[in-house]
XYZ file of C-alpha atoms in Angstrom:
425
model
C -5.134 -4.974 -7.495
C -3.240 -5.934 -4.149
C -5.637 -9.052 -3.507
C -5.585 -9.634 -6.871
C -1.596 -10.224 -7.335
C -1.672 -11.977 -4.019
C -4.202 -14.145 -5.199
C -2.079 -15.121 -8.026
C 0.876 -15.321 -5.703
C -0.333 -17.855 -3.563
C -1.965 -19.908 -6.751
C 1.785 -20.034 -7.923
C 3.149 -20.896 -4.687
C 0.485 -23.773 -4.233
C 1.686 -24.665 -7.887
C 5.219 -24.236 -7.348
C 4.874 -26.601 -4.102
C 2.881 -29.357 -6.331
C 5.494 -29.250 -8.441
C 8.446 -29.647 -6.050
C 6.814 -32.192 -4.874
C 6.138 -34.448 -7.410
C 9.576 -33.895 -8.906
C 10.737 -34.761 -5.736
C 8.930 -38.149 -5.750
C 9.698 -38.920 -9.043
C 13.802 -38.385 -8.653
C 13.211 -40.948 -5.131
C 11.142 -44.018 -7.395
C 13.887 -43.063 -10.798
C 17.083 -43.873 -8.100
C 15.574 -46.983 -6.278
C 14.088 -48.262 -9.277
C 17.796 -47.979 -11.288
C 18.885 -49.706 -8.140
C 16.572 -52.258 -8.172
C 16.854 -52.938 -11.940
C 21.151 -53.047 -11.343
C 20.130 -55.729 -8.541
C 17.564 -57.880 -10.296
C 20.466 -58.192 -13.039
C 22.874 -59.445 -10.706
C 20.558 -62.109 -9.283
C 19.835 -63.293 -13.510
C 21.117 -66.743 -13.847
C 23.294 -65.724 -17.091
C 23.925 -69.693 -17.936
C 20.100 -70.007 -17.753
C 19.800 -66.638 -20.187
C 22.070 -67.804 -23.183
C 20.775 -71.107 -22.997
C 17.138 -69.499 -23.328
C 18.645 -67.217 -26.535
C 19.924 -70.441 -28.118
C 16.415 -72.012 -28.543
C 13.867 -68.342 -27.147
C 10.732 -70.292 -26.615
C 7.858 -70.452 -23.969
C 8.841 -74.368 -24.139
C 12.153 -74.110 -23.640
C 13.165 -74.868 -19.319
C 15.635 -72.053 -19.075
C 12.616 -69.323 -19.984
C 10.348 -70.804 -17.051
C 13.577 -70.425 -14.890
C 14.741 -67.392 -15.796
C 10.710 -66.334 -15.351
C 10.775 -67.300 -11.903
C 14.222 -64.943 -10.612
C 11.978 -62.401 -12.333
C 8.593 -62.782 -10.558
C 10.945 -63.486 -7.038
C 12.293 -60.177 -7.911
C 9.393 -58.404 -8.739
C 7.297 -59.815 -5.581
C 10.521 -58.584 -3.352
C 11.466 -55.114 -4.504
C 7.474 -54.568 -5.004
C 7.784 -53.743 -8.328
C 4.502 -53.800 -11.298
C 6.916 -55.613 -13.940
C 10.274 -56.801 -14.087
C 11.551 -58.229 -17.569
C 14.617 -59.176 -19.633
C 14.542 -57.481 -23.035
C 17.225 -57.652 -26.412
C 18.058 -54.750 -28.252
C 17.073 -54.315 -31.595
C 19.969 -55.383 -34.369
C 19.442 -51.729 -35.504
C 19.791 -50.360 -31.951
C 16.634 -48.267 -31.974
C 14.405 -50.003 -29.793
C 14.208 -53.477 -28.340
C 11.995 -56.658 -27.922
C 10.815 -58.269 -24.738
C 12.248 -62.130 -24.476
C 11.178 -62.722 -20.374
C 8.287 -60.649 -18.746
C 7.230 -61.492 -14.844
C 4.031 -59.502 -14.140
C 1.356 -59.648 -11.309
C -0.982 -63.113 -11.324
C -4.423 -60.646 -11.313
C -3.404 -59.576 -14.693
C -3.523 -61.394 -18.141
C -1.048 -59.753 -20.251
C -0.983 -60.410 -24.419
C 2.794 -61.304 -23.866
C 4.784 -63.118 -26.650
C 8.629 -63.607 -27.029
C 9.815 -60.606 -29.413
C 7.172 -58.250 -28.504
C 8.126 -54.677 -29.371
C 9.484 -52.542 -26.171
C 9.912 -48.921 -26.263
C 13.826 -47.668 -25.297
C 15.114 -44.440 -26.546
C 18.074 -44.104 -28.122
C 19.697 -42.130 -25.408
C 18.884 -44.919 -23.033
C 20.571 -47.531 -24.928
C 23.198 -45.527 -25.376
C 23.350 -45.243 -21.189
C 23.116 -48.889 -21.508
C 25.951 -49.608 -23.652
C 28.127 -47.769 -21.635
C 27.414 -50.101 -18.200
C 25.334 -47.477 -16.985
C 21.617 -47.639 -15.760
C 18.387 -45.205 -17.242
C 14.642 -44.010 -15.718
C 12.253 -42.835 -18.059
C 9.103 -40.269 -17.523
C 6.034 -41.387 -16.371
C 3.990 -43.415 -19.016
C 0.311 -44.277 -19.126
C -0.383 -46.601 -21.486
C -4.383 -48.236 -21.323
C -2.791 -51.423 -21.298
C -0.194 -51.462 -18.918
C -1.412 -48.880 -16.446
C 0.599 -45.644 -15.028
C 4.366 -46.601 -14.497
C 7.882 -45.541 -14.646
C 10.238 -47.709 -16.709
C 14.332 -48.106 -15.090
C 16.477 -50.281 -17.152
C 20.234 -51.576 -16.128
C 22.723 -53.342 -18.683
C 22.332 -57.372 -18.899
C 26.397 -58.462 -18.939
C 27.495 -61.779 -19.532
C 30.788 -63.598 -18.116
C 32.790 -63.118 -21.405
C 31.808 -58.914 -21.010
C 29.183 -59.141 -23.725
C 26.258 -57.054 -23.873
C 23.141 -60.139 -23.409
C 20.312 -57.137 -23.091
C 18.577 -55.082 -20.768
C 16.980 -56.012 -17.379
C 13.611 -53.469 -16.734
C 11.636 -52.913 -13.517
C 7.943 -50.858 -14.353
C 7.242 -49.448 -10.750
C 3.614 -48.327 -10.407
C 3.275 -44.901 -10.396
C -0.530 -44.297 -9.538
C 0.319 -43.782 -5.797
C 1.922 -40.542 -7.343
C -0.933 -39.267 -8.356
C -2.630 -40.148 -5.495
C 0.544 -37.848 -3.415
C 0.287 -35.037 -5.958
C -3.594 -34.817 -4.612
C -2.776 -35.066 -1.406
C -0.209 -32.070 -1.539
C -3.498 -29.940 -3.346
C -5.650 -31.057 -0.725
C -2.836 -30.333 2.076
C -2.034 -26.934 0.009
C -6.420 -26.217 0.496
C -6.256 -24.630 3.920
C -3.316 -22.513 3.126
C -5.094 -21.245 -0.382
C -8.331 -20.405 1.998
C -6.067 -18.336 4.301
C -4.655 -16.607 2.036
C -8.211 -15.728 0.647
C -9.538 -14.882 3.812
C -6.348 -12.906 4.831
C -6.817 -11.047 0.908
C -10.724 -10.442 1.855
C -10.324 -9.024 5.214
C -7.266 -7.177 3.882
C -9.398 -5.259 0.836
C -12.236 -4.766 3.331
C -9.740 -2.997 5.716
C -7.988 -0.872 2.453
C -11.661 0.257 1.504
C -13.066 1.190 4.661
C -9.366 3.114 5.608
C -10.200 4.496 2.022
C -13.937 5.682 3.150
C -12.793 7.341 6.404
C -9.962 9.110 4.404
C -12.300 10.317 1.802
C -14.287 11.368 4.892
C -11.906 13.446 6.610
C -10.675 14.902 3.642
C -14.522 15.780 2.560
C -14.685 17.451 6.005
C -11.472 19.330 6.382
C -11.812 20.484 2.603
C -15.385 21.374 3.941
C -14.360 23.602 6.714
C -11.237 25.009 4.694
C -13.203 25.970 1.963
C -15.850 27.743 4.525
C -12.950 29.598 6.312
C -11.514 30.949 2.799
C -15.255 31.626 1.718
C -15.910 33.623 4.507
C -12.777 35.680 3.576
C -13.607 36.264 0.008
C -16.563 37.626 1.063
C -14.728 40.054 3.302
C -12.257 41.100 0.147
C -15.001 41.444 -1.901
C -16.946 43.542 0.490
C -13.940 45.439 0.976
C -13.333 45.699 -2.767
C -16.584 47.551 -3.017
C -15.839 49.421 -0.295
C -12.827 50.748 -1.413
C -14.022 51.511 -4.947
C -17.118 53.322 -3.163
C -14.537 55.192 -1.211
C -12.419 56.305 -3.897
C -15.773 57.508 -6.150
C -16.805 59.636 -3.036
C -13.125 60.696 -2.738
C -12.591 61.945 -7.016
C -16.208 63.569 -6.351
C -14.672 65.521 -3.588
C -10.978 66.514 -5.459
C -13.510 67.150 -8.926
C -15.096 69.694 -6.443
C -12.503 71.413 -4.735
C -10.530 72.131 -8.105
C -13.362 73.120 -10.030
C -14.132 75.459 -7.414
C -10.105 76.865 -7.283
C -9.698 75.518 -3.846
C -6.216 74.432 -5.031
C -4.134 74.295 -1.646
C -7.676 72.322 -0.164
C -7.065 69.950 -2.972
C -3.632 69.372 -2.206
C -4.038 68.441 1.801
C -6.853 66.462 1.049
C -4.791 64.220 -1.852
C -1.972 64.097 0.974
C -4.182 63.033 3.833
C -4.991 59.701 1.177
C -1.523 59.644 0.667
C -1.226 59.159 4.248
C -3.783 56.479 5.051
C -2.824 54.851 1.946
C 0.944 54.870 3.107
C -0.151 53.721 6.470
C -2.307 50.782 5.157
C 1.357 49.902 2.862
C 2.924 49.682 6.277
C 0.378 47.001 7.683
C -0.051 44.564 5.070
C 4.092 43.767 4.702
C 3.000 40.379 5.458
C 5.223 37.330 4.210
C 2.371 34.862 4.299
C -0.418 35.473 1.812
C -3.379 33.994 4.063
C -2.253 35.681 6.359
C -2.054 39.044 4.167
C -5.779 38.365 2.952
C -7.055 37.973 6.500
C -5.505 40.786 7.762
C -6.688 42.825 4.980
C -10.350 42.288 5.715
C -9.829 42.270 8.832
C -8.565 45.970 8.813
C -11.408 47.072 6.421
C -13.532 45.313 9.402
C -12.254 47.130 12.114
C -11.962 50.175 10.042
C -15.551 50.567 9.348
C -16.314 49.979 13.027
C -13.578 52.702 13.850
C -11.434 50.364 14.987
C -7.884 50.948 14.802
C -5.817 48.070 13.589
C -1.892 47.992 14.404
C -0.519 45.511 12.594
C 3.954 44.464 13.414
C 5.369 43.730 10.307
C 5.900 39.734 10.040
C 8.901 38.781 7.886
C 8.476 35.142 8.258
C 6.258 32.733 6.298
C 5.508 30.276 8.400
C 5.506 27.458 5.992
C 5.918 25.082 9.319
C 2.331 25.804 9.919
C -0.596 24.706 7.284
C -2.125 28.004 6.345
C -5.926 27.306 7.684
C -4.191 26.250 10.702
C -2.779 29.784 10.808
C -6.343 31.548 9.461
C -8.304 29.609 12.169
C -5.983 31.138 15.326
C -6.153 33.925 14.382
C -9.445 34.551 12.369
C -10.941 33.569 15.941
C -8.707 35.674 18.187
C -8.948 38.722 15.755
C -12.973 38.388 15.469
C -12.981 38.334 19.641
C -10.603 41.438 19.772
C -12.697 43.307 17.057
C -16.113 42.373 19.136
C -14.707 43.496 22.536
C -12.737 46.927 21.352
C -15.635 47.838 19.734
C -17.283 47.989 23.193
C -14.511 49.647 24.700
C -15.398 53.044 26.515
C -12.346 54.760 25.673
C -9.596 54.377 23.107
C -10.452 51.701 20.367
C -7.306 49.606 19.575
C -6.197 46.228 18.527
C -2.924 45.506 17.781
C -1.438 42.009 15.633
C 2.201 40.732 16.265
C 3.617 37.488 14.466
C 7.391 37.083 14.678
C 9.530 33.688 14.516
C 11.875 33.618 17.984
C 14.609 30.376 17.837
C 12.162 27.292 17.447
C 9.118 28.617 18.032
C 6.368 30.869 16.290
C 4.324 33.497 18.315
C 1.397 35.132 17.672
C -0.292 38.243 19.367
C -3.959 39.644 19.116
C -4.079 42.793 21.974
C -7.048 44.975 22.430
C -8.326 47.443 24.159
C -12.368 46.992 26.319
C -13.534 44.891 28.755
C -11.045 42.439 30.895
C -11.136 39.168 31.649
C -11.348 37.757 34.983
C -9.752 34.834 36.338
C -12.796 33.225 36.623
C -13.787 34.079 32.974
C -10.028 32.609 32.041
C -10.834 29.218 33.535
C -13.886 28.574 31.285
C -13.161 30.636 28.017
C -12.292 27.870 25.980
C -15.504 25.862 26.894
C -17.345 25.242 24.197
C -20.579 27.305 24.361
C -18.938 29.602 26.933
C -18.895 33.246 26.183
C -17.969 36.745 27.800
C -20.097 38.904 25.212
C -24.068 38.811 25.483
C -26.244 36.080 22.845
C -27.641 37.157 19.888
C -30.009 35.331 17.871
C -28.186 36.025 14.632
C -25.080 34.008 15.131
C -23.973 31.252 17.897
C -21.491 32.213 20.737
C -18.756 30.758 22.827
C -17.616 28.427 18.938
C -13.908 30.466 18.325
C -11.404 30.405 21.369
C -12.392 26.100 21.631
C -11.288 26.338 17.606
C -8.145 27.984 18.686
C -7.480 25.751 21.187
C -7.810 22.495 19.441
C -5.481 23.704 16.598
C -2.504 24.831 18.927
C -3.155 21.535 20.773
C -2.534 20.057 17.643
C 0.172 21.372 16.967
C 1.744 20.660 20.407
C 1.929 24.365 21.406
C 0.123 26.531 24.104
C -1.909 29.706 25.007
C -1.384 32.346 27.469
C -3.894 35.379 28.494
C -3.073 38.916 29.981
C -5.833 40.886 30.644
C -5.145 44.210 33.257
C -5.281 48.016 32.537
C -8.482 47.800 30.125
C -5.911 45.804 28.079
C -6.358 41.944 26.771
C -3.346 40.248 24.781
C -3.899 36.270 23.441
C -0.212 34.971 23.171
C 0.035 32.060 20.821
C 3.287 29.935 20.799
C 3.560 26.701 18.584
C 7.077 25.009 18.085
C 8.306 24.684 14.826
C 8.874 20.782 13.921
């Protein structure tokens, strides 16, 4: 749509400047040749003239005179025609007494011959002033532009009008040369309009591409979660079967005051779960959910800080991949742990700046370890042939680099915290 309109834009400038042009040239010839038609009627020999209307006849001396000013006229000023012509008794229209035309042309001429004047132009002339008509092309007399002044006599009376024809065909010769001029420009533009929808569509390709990959990966990252809430859907509802078997049991068999601690021991967990999951941001409530069912099954205890804010500053896979990654590292390194089993989440909002925490208990990191943890292909835990190591803390890294932000590592006492800081913009 673009190159089209511009396209059209250009066709209408090249028009607009044809145009300009030729009205342009047109006003130019209309002036001179009023000018040159007010001149030629000063230079008329008027004695000559009414002596010629007296007796109008080829034969009579004062036409071949009056004749001559015309053709010295017409050969000076360059003009096709110059001529002398009455208006019609009537006044619509006139008759040609004198014409002076170019020797390489044989004109039907006779005295009286019909001339074509408007109305509105002898009007003009009546009033002392001069006229220019439109271009004409008549078969006969060629392409020209008529310009007529008023014929006075010495006594103030109207004797006719005195015409000039100026060829217009080198006109049409300067409206082609503006097109042909105006040719370079229109093939610009074209070229400028190709390269220009070439560019749009292959910005449009690469967009489609990155937007086919980054919907790609988002739509693996919240795949992968679904399957954790739905594994932890069944979980819980296999959980809770197991758990009305047990109550069904203990009250059927009158252990009434069993029945009781055990409803308030789910009470508790339940209540304790409640406390973790106060989560502002619903990814992020989602992901820790399965995460705690996760951890949970590998008896894993999950500490979750309660995180008021929603982050909004932060695009929400941005948010799942940091910490997806840095959650599935402190899962896979508690559960090694000798001792206690812990891992503990913290997201806050401090001034300008978010923070995020993933702390676990297990094996520490060295120094050495620290310098090439976020190489890609670089792990601390041993290979498995089920699933590809050393892929989540480069993730991590490349989306807090994106967002400008930075990562710091404390790993002493059998303890490990990530610290995640990105400014809010």
């Amino acid at each position: 749509m673009s190159g089209v309109l511009f396209l059209t834009m250009t066709c209408l400038s090249v028009a607009g400047s044809y145009y300009n042009t030729m009205q342009s040239v047109r006003l130019s010839i209309a002036n001179q040749s009023m000018k040159t038609a007010a001149m030629v009627a000063q230079r008329i020999d008027l004695a000559a003239y009414e002596q010629f209307l007296q007796h109008p006849a080829k034969d009579n001396p004062a036409y071949e005179a009056i004749r001559t000013q015309l053709s010295q006229a017409r050969e000076q000023f360059g003009v096709l025609y110059s001529y002398i012509m009455q208006i019609n008794e009537d006044g619509n229209g006139g008759k040609a007494m004198v014409v002076a035309y170019p020797s390489d042309r044989t004109l039907p001429f006779q005295i009286g011959d019909p001339c074509y004047v408007t109305a509105e132009q002898i009007a003009k002339i009546r009033t002392g002033q001069s006229y220019y008509s439109d271009i004409i092309r008549d078969p006969v007399y060629g392409v020209y532009m008529s310009a007529g002044a008023p014929l006075v006599g010495k006594d103030g009376q109207l004797l006719g009008i005195v015409g000039v024809d100026t060829d217009m065909a080198m006109v049409e010769g300067i409206g082609e040369e503006v097109v042909r001029n105006s040719t370079p420009v229109f093939v610009f533009h074209g070229l400028f309009v190709v390269v220009l929808i070439v560019l749009i569509l292959g910005l449009q390709r690469w967009y489609r591409r990155e937007l086919k990959a980054a919907v790609g990966e988002t739509e693996e990252h919240y795949q992968d979660e679904l399957r954790s809430v739905i594994s932890s859907i069944r979980s819980i509802r296999h959980d809770f079967v197991n758990h009305m078997q047990v109550l069904y049991g203990l009250i059927e068999c009158g252990y009434f005051d069993k029945a009781r601690d055990y409803i308030q021991s789910l009470l508790k967990e339940t209540k304790l779960l409640d406390l973790t999951v106060r989560i502002a941001n619903p990814a992020l409530m989602v992901l820790f959910h399965t995460k705690w069912e996760q951890a949970k099954s590998k008896q894993i205890v999950m500490q979750f800080a309660e995180c008021p804010d929603s982050f909004e500053s932060i695009p929400s896979i941005d948010l799942v991949k940091i910490l997806s990654n840095l959650i599935d590292n402190a899962i896979d390194a508690a559960e090694m742990a000798e001792g206690e089993k812990r891992i503990r989440i913290a997201c806050r909002r401090e001034d300008r700046q978010y923070i995020f925490e993933v702390e676990n208990t297990g094996t520490e990191i060295s120094p050495e370890q620290r310098e090439q943890i976020f190489t890609v292909g670089y792990t601390t835990k041993p290979a498995t042939q089920s699933c590809a190591r050393g892929a989540g803390l480069p993730i991590v890294q490349a989306v807090v680099s994106k967002h400008a932000g930075n990562i710091e590592i404390v790993s002493e006492h059998g303890v490990t915290r990530f610290t995640v800081t990105l400014p809010i913009k």
